[in-house]
Amino acid sequence: MPGTQSASVAAVTESRTHLVEGLMQRFGHLPREAVLKEDLLRTGIDFADSALTDNLDGEVKPKSYFIFSFDQKPLAELGAAAKRRPPEELALTGGPYALRRTIVSVRVNPDSPYRVEREPESRALTLSLEGRLIADVGLPPMPEYYRHELANGKTVMETAPTIQWGYLIYLTVLRLCQYFGAHEECGFCDINHNWRQHKREGRPYTGVKPVADVLEALAIIDRYDTTKASKAYTLTGGSVTSTVDGLAEADFYGRYAQAIEERFPHRWIGKVVAQALPKADVQRYKDYGITIYHPNYEVWDKRLFSLISPGKERYVGREEWHRRIFDAAEVFGPRYVIPNFVAGVEMAKPFGFAAVDDAIASTTEGLDYFMSRGVTPRFTTWCPEPTTPLGRDNPNGAPLEYHVRLLDAYRETLAKHGLKPPPGYGVAGAGNAVFSVSSFMDTLAPEEVPVEEAVPA
Ligand code: SF4
């Protein structure tokens, strides 16, 4: 019965648009851009071949796979997108929601109702939802510094990729985590799998980046980034529970900061994402020249923390992790300690909250706990990567309502404690924000993070 089939297909295909527009209406005090961006981040995007890049040979900046895969299918199932990379980010404008410029990180999902393709006649790129055009799409231009290689033939994209429309240099200097296997790896994290899949596909993917390579790549960026669009670097990678190159975690990551600050003093804001370390180690980060410290707590709820981040529970423990966040605030100043959590994993089956109300109440309790002491967490939107336990069991991620209500709760809790958004993320506000893996910066008012705070000295 073709008629019945098309009627049921219509009912299904209408549903996502209704969901998104219903939430835009219900939360009319939040920017529409933020609602759409959250849905794109949790769902991923299907790319037509015509919307893929020519890797490093073209005019568009390709997706660098800067730490995790951030794809909703394994590389081997991405079809043409595995050979010709998609762009790193999209800039969405216009359409029926009159979008102000919205920067969204690219997560590939061939099954997504969102699709980017090129109009056959005008050649313009568009984003559609369930076949209806909803935005014009701009792509990041290939930066000049990506066109130059290191002396040893490595690419700048592999060694020192930039994200957030060029604002942040993302230095994943250790491509593996020493929390290993089901009893230690965080349930949402595919860092170790991503390393394996890129190696299997024969892509260049360095486990431990030599300091000299990082400096050389940064020198190329410094030379060709003539508009000084790059403002910050993040040093990160997996947790170090023993040593790497004979160094424990603070000295392993710290040696990069030390080398960078010696060679390029104050050229960029230095950030490090690492475990919550004892105060003396944290002081070493500061001494090495780091400005912002991200000891990510991942999920607030006590039971969920031990189940979702078993390695963190085992090596440090939840209460100690939190205590060390406040110790770090004494070293860096509370505004400069910005722990991340992964928004959405608290609703992941089989352990998570079943009701949005309960998940929001729990996460808000965590926000309140930190913000009442002057520490402003930030969050990234969970991408359910299929090779992780939580992604495998929750291919659709968390409900969009959860993500939208979290934006609201975050904004309210900041206001309640009289805090500003965290520094080092660029200018806030819809139309300005460049933070591409969550819309929390799109949601805040522009005057809350003026230029001088976006780029602290
Ligand atoms: S600490 Fe957790 S989130 Fe971070 S790299 Fe290791 S497994 Fe992944």
Coordinates of C-alpha atoms and ligand atoms in Angstrom, one line a residue:
M1 CA 0.0 0.0 0.0
P2 CA 2.1 2.9 -1.2
G3 CA -0.3 5.5 0.2
T4 CA 0.0 4.2 3.7
Q5 CA 3.7 4.0 3.5
S6 CA 4.1 7.6 2.3
A7 CA 1.7 8.8 5.0
S8 CA 3.8 7.1 7.7
V9 CA 7.1 8.4 6.2
A10 CA 5.6 11.9 6.2
A11 CA 4.7 11.5 9.9
V12 CA 8.2 10.4 10.8
T13 CA 9.9 13.0 8.6
E14 CA 7.8 15.9 10.0
S15 CA 8.7 15.0 13.5
R16 CA 12.3 16.4 13.7
T17 CA 11.2 19.8 12.3
H18 CA 8.3 19.9 14.7
L19 CA 10.6 19.0 17.6
V20 CA 13.1 21.7 16.8
E21 CA 10.5 24.4 16.0
G22 CA 8.4 23.4 19.1
L23 CA 11.5 24.0 21.3
M24 CA 12.4 27.2 19.6
Q25 CA 8.9 28.4 20.4
R26 CA 8.8 27.1 24.0
F27 CA 12.2 28.6 24.8
G28 CA 11.7 31.8 22.8
H29 CA 14.0 33.7 25.2
L30 CA 16.9 31.5 24.0
P31 CA 18.5 32.2 20.5
R32 CA 17.0 30.0 17.8
E33 CA 20.5 29.5 16.6
A34 CA 21.4 27.7 19.9
V35 CA 18.5 25.3 19.6
L36 CA 19.4 24.3 16.1
K37 CA 23.1 24.0 16.8
E38 CA 22.5 21.6 19.7
D39 CA 20.4 19.4 17.5
L40 CA 23.1 19.4 14.8
L41 CA 25.7 18.5 17.3
R42 CA 23.8 15.6 18.9
T43 CA 22.6 14.3 15.6
G44 CA 25.4 14.9 13.1
I45 CA 25.1 15.8 9.4
D46 CA 24.9 13.9 6.2
F47 CA 27.2 15.4 3.5
A48 CA 26.5 15.1 -0.2
D49 CA 29.7 14.4 -2.2
S50 CA 29.5 17.9 -3.6
A51 CA 29.9 19.3 -0.1
L52 CA 33.1 17.5 0.8
T53 CA 36.5 19.0 0.6
D54 CA 39.6 18.2 -1.5
N55 CA 41.5 17.5 1.7
L56 CA 44.6 19.6 1.9
D57 CA 44.6 20.3 -1.9
G58 CA 41.5 22.5 -2.0
E59 CA 40.2 25.8 -0.9
V60 CA 38.2 24.6 2.1
K61 CA 39.6 23.7 5.5
P62 CA 39.1 19.9 6.1
K63 CA 38.1 18.2 9.3
S64 CA 41.2 17.5 11.2
Y65 CA 40.1 14.8 13.7
F66 CA 41.7 16.8 16.4
I67 CA 41.1 14.4 19.3
F68 CA 38.0 12.2 19.2
S69 CA 36.4 11.0 15.9
F70 CA 33.3 13.2 16.5
D71 CA 31.5 11.1 13.9
Q72 CA 28.4 9.0 14.3
K73 CA 29.7 6.2 12.1
P74 CA 33.1 4.5 12.0
L75 CA 35.5 5.9 9.3
A76 CA 35.1 2.7 7.3
E77 CA 31.3 3.4 6.9
L78 CA 31.5 7.1 5.9
G79 CA 31.7 6.4 2.2
A80 CA 33.2 9.3 0.2
A81 CA 33.6 11.3 3.4
A82 CA 36.3 8.9 4.5
K83 CA 38.3 9.7 1.4
R84 CA 37.5 13.4 0.9
R85 CA 37.1 14.9 4.3
P86 CA 34.2 17.0 5.2
P87 CA 34.9 20.6 6.3
E88 CA 36.0 21.3 9.9
E89 CA 33.1 23.5 10.7
L90 CA 30.1 25.2 9.1
A91 CA 28.9 28.8 9.3
L92 CA 25.1 28.9 9.1
T93 CA 23.1 32.0 8.2
G94 CA 19.7 33.0 7.0
G95 CA 16.9 30.5 6.1
P96 CA 13.4 30.5 7.6
Y97 CA 14.8 31.0 11.1
A98 CA 16.8 34.1 10.0
L99 CA 19.9 32.7 11.6
R100 CA 22.7 35.0 12.6
R101 CA 26.1 33.5 11.8
T102 CA 26.4 30.2 13.7
I103 CA 29.6 28.2 13.8
V104 CA 29.0 24.5 14.2
S105 CA 31.6 21.7 14.5
V106 CA 31.1 18.9 11.9
R107 CA 30.0 15.5 13.1
V108 CA 29.3 13.2 10.2
N109 CA 26.2 10.9 10.2
P110 CA 25.0 9.5 6.8
D111 CA 21.7 8.7 8.5
S112 CA 21.0 12.3 9.7
P113 CA 17.9 14.2 8.7
Y114 CA 20.2 17.2 8.2
R115 CA 22.0 17.3 4.9
V116 CA 24.5 19.7 3.4
E117 CA 24.7 19.8 -0.4
R118 CA 25.4 22.1 -3.3
E119 CA 22.6 23.6 -5.3
P120 CA 23.1 22.3 -8.8
E121 CA 22.6 25.7 -10.5
S122 CA 23.9 28.3 -8.2
R123 CA 26.6 26.0 -6.7
A124 CA 25.7 27.5 -3.3
L125 CA 25.9 25.3 -0.3
T126 CA 22.7 24.7 1.8
L127 CA 21.6 22.9 4.9
S128 CA 18.3 21.1 4.8
L129 CA 16.3 19.4 7.4
E130 CA 14.1 16.6 6.1
G131 CA 14.4 18.0 2.6
R132 CA 13.5 21.6 3.5
L133 CA 16.2 24.2 3.1
I134 CA 16.9 25.8 6.5
A135 CA 20.2 27.7 6.2
D136 CA 22.9 29.0 3.8
V137 CA 26.2 27.3 4.5
G138 CA 29.6 29.0 4.6
L139 CA 32.8 26.9 4.9
P140 CA 36.1 27.8 6.6
P141 CA 38.6 28.8 4.0
M142 CA 41.9 26.9 3.8
P143 CA 44.3 28.8 6.1
E144 CA 47.6 29.6 4.5
Y145 CA 49.4 27.9 7.3
Y146 CA 47.8 24.5 6.3
R147 CA 49.5 24.8 2.9
H148 CA 53.0 24.5 4.4
E149 CA 54.6 21.3 5.7
L150 CA 57.1 20.7 8.5
A151 CA 60.6 19.8 7.3
N152 CA 60.0 16.1 8.0
G153 CA 56.9 16.2 5.7
K154 CA 54.3 16.2 8.5
T155 CA 51.3 18.5 8.0
V156 CA 50.3 21.4 10.2
M157 CA 46.8 20.0 10.2
E158 CA 47.9 16.8 11.9
T159 CA 50.4 18.5 14.2
A160 CA 48.6 21.7 15.2
P161 CA 45.1 21.9 13.8
T162 CA 43.0 24.9 14.4
I163 CA 39.3 24.9 15.3
Q164 CA 36.6 27.4 16.3
W165 CA 37.1 29.2 13.0
G166 CA 40.8 29.5 13.6
Y167 CA 40.6 30.9 17.2
L168 CA 42.0 27.8 19.0
I169 CA 45.1 25.7 18.1
Y170 CA 44.3 22.2 19.3
L171 CA 47.4 20.3 20.4
T172 CA 46.5 16.8 21.2
V173 CA 50.1 15.9 22.0
L174 CA 49.2 12.4 23.3
R175 CA 46.7 10.6 21.0
L176 CA 46.1 7.8 23.5
C177 CA 44.7 7.6 27.0
Q178 CA 46.3 5.4 29.7
Y179 CA 42.8 4.7 31.1
F180 CA 42.5 1.6 29.1
G181 CA 39.7 -0.9 28.4
A182 CA 36.1 -1.1 29.6
H183 CA 37.0 -0.7 33.3
E184 CA 38.9 2.5 32.9
E185 CA 38.0 4.4 29.7
C186 CA 35.2 7.0 30.0
G187 CA 32.1 5.4 28.5
F188 CA 31.6 8.2 25.9
C189 CA 35.2 8.5 24.8
D190 CA 36.7 7.1 21.6
I191 CA 40.2 8.5 21.8
N192 CA 41.9 5.1 21.8
H193 CA 39.6 3.7 19.1
N194 CA 40.1 6.8 17.0
W195 CA 43.8 6.3 17.1
R196 CA 43.4 2.7 16.0
Q197 CA 41.0 3.5 13.1
H198 CA 43.2 6.2 11.7
K199 CA 46.3 3.9 11.9
R200 CA 44.3 1.1 10.2
E201 CA 43.3 3.5 7.4
G202 CA 47.0 4.5 6.9
R203 CA 46.4 8.1 7.9
P204 CA 49.2 10.0 9.5
Y205 CA 48.3 10.1 13.2
T206 CA 51.1 10.6 15.7
G207 CA 50.8 8.9 19.2
V208 CA 53.1 11.3 21.0
K209 CA 53.9 14.5 19.2
P210 CA 57.6 15.6 19.4
V211 CA 58.0 19.0 21.0
A212 CA 60.1 20.1 18.1
D213 CA 57.3 19.2 15.6
V214 CA 54.8 21.2 17.7
L215 CA 57.1 24.3 17.8
E216 CA 57.8 24.0 14.0
A217 CA 54.0 23.9 13.3
L218 CA 53.4 26.8 15.6
A219 CA 56.1 28.8 13.8
I220 CA 54.3 28.2 10.5
I221 CA 51.0 29.3 12.1
D222 CA 52.6 32.4 13.6
R223 CA 54.2 33.3 10.3
Y224 CA 51.1 32.9 8.1
D225 CA 48.3 33.9 10.5
T226 CA 48.9 37.5 9.7
T227 CA 45.5 38.7 11.0
K228 CA 46.3 36.9 14.3
A229 CA 43.0 35.0 14.2
S230 CA 44.5 32.3 16.4
K231 CA 44.2 33.4 20.0
A232 CA 44.7 30.3 22.2
Y233 CA 46.2 26.9 22.2
T234 CA 45.0 23.8 24.1
L235 CA 47.5 21.2 25.2
T236 CA 45.7 17.9 25.7
G237 CA 45.5 14.2 25.1
G238 CA 44.8 11.1 27.2
S239 CA 45.4 10.8 30.9
V240 CA 48.8 9.8 32.0
T241 CA 48.6 7.3 34.9
S242 CA 52.3 6.2 34.8
T243 CA 54.7 8.1 32.5
V244 CA 55.2 9.1 28.9
D245 CA 58.7 9.6 27.7
G246 CA 59.7 9.1 31.3
L247 CA 57.5 12.0 32.5
A248 CA 54.5 12.1 34.7
E249 CA 51.5 14.0 33.5
A250 CA 52.3 17.5 34.8
D251 CA 55.8 17.4 33.3
F252 CA 54.7 15.7 30.1
Y253 CA 52.2 18.3 29.2
G254 CA 54.1 21.0 30.9
R255 CA 57.2 20.6 28.8
Y256 CA 55.2 21.6 25.7
A257 CA 53.9 24.7 27.5
Q258 CA 57.4 25.6 28.6
A259 CA 58.8 25.3 25.1
I260 CA 56.0 27.2 23.5
E261 CA 56.1 30.1 26.0
E262 CA 59.9 30.3 25.7
R263 CA 59.7 30.5 21.9
F264 CA 56.5 32.5 21.6
P265 CA 56.0 34.4 24.8
H266 CA 52.4 35.4 25.3
R267 CA 51.6 34.9 21.6
W268 CA 48.6 32.8 22.6
I269 CA 46.6 32.0 25.7
G270 CA 47.9 28.7 27.0
K271 CA 45.3 26.1 28.2
V272 CA 45.7 22.6 29.4
V273 CA 43.1 19.8 29.6
A274 CA 44.3 17.2 32.0
Q275 CA 43.5 15.2 35.1
A276 CA 42.7 17.0 38.3
L277 CA 46.2 16.8 39.8
P278 CA 47.5 17.6 43.3
K279 CA 48.1 21.3 43.9
A280 CA 51.9 21.1 43.6
D281 CA 51.6 19.7 40.1
V282 CA 49.0 22.2 39.1
Q283 CA 51.4 24.9 40.3
R284 CA 53.9 23.5 37.8
Y285 CA 51.4 24.0 35.0
K286 CA 51.1 27.6 36.0
D287 CA 54.9 28.0 36.2
Y288 CA 55.3 26.5 32.8
G289 CA 53.1 29.3 31.4
I290 CA 49.6 27.9 31.3
T291 CA 46.8 30.4 31.9
I292 CA 43.7 28.2 31.9
Y293 CA 43.3 24.8 33.4
H294 CA 40.5 22.3 32.5
P295 CA 40.3 19.4 35.0
N296 CA 37.2 18.0 33.3
Y297 CA 34.7 16.3 35.7
E298 CA 32.6 14.9 32.8
V299 CA 29.4 14.2 34.7
W300 CA 28.2 15.5 38.1
D301 CA 26.1 12.7 39.6
K302 CA 28.1 10.5 42.0
R303 CA 26.8 7.2 40.8
L304 CA 27.1 8.1 37.2
F305 CA 30.6 9.4 37.6
S306 CA 31.8 6.1 38.9
L307 CA 30.1 4.2 36.1
I308 CA 30.8 6.6 33.2
S309 CA 34.3 7.7 34.2
P310 CA 35.6 4.6 36.0
G311 CA 39.3 5.5 35.4
K312 CA 38.8 8.9 37.0
E313 CA 37.0 7.3 39.9
R314 CA 39.8 4.7 40.3
Y315 CA 42.8 6.8 40.0
V316 CA 41.6 10.0 41.7
G317 CA 38.0 9.6 43.0
R318 CA 35.1 12.0 42.6
E319 CA 35.4 13.9 45.8
E320 CA 39.1 14.3 45.5
W321 CA 38.7 15.4 41.8
H322 CA 36.3 18.2 43.0
R323 CA 38.6 19.1 45.9
R324 CA 41.5 19.5 43.5
I325 CA 39.4 21.7 41.2
F326 CA 39.2 24.2 44.1
D327 CA 42.8 23.8 45.0
A328 CA 43.6 24.7 41.4
A329 CA 41.4 27.8 41.7
E330 CA 43.8 29.0 44.4
V331 CA 46.7 28.6 41.9
F332 CA 45.1 30.0 38.7
G333 CA 42.3 32.1 40.1
P334 CA 38.7 30.7 40.0
R335 CA 37.8 32.1 36.6
Y336 CA 40.7 30.4 35.0
V337 CA 39.8 26.9 36.2
I338 CA 37.2 25.7 33.8
P339 CA 36.2 22.1 34.2
N340 CA 34.2 20.6 31.3
F341 CA 31.3 18.1 31.5
V342 CA 29.9 16.2 28.6
A343 CA 26.3 17.4 28.2
G344 CA 23.9 14.5 27.6
V345 CA 25.8 11.5 29.0
E346 CA 23.8 11.7 32.2
M347 CA 20.8 10.5 30.2
A348 CA 22.5 7.6 28.5
K349 CA 21.1 4.2 28.9
P350 CA 21.6 1.9 30.8
F351 CA 22.7 4.0 33.8
G352 CA 21.5 7.5 33.1
F353 CA 18.5 9.5 34.3
A354 CA 15.3 8.5 32.4
A355 CA 13.6 11.9 32.9
V356 CA 14.9 15.2 31.6
D357 CA 13.7 16.9 34.8
D358 CA 16.0 14.6 36.9
A359 CA 19.0 15.1 34.6
I360 CA 18.7 18.9 34.6
A361 CA 18.2 18.9 38.4
S362 CA 21.4 16.9 38.9
T363 CA 23.5 18.9 36.4
T364 CA 22.3 22.2 37.8
E365 CA 23.3 21.0 41.3
G366 CA 26.8 20.5 39.9
L367 CA 26.8 23.9 38.3
D368 CA 25.6 25.5 41.5
Y369 CA 28.3 23.7 43.5
F370 CA 31.1 25.1 41.4
M371 CA 29.7 28.5 40.5
S372 CA 28.9 29.3 44.1
R373 CA 32.6 29.1 44.6
G374 CA 33.5 31.2 41.6
V375 CA 34.4 28.3 39.3
T376 CA 32.6 28.4 35.9
P377 CA 32.3 25.0 34.2
R378 CA 31.6 24.7 30.6
F379 CA 30.2 21.9 28.5
T380 CA 30.5 20.2 25.2
T381 CA 27.5 18.5 23.6
W382 CA 27.8 14.7 23.6
C383 CA 28.4 13.1 20.3
P384 CA 27.3 9.4 20.5
E385 CA 30.3 7.8 18.8
P386 CA 29.3 4.3 17.8
T387 CA 32.5 2.5 19.0
T388 CA 32.0 3.7 22.6
P389 CA 29.7 1.8 25.0
L390 CA 27.4 4.8 25.5
G391 CA 27.3 5.7 21.9
R392 CA 26.6 2.1 20.9
D393 CA 23.6 1.9 23.3
N394 CA 22.3 5.4 22.6
P395 CA 22.8 6.2 18.9
N396 CA 20.4 9.1 19.1
G397 CA 22.2 10.7 22.0
A398 CA 20.2 12.7 24.6
P399 CA 16.8 14.3 24.0
L400 CA 17.0 17.8 22.4
E401 CA 14.8 19.1 25.2
Y402 CA 17.6 18.2 27.7
H403 CA 20.2 20.2 25.7
V404 CA 17.9 23.2 25.4
R405 CA 17.0 23.2 29.1
L406 CA 20.6 22.9 30.0
L407 CA 21.4 26.1 28.1
D408 CA 18.7 27.8 30.1
A409 CA 19.9 26.4 33.4
Y410 CA 23.5 27.4 32.7
R411 CA 22.5 30.9 32.0
E412 CA 20.3 31.2 35.1
T413 CA 23.0 29.7 37.4
L414 CA 25.6 32.1 36.0
A415 CA 23.3 35.0 36.7
K416 CA 22.3 33.7 40.1
H417 CA 26.0 33.8 41.2
G418 CA 26.8 37.0 39.5
L419 CA 29.4 35.4 37.3
K420 CA 30.5 36.1 33.8
P421 CA 31.1 33.3 31.3
P422 CA 34.5 31.7 31.3
P423 CA 37.3 33.6 29.5
G424 CA 39.2 32.3 26.5
Y425 CA 36.3 31.4 24.3
G426 CA 36.0 34.4 22.1
V427 CA 33.1 36.9 22.2
A428 CA 29.7 35.7 23.4
G429 CA 26.3 35.9 21.8
A430 CA 24.4 34.6 18.8
G431 CA 26.2 35.8 15.7
N432 CA 29.5 36.2 17.5
A433 CA 30.3 32.9 19.2
V434 CA 33.0 30.6 17.6
F435 CA 32.9 27.9 20.2
S436 CA 31.7 25.1 17.9
V437 CA 31.1 22.0 20.1
S438 CA 28.3 23.5 22.2
S439 CA 26.1 26.5 22.0
F440 CA 26.6 27.8 25.5
M441 CA 28.5 30.8 24.2
D442 CA 25.8 31.5 21.5
T443 CA 23.3 31.7 24.3
L444 CA 24.9 34.4 26.4
A445 CA 24.6 38.1 25.9
P446 CA 27.5 39.7 23.8
E447 CA 28.2 42.3 26.5
E448 CA 29.0 39.5 29.0
V449 CA 32.2 38.7 27.2
P450 CA 33.7 41.7 25.5
V451 CA 36.7 41.4 23.3
E452 CA 39.2 42.1 26.0
E453 CA 37.8 39.3 28.2
A454 CA 37.6 36.9 25.3
V455 CA 41.4 37.2 24.9
P456 CA 42.8 37.6 28.4
A457 CA 46.4 38.6 28.5
Ligands
SF4_1 S1 40.2 10.6 30.6 FE1 38.3 9.8 29.7 S2 37.6 11.3 28.3 FE2 39.8 11.8 28.7 S3 40.9 10.7 27.1 FE3 40.8 9.3 28.9 S4 39.1 8.0 28.5 FE4 38.9 9.8 27.2

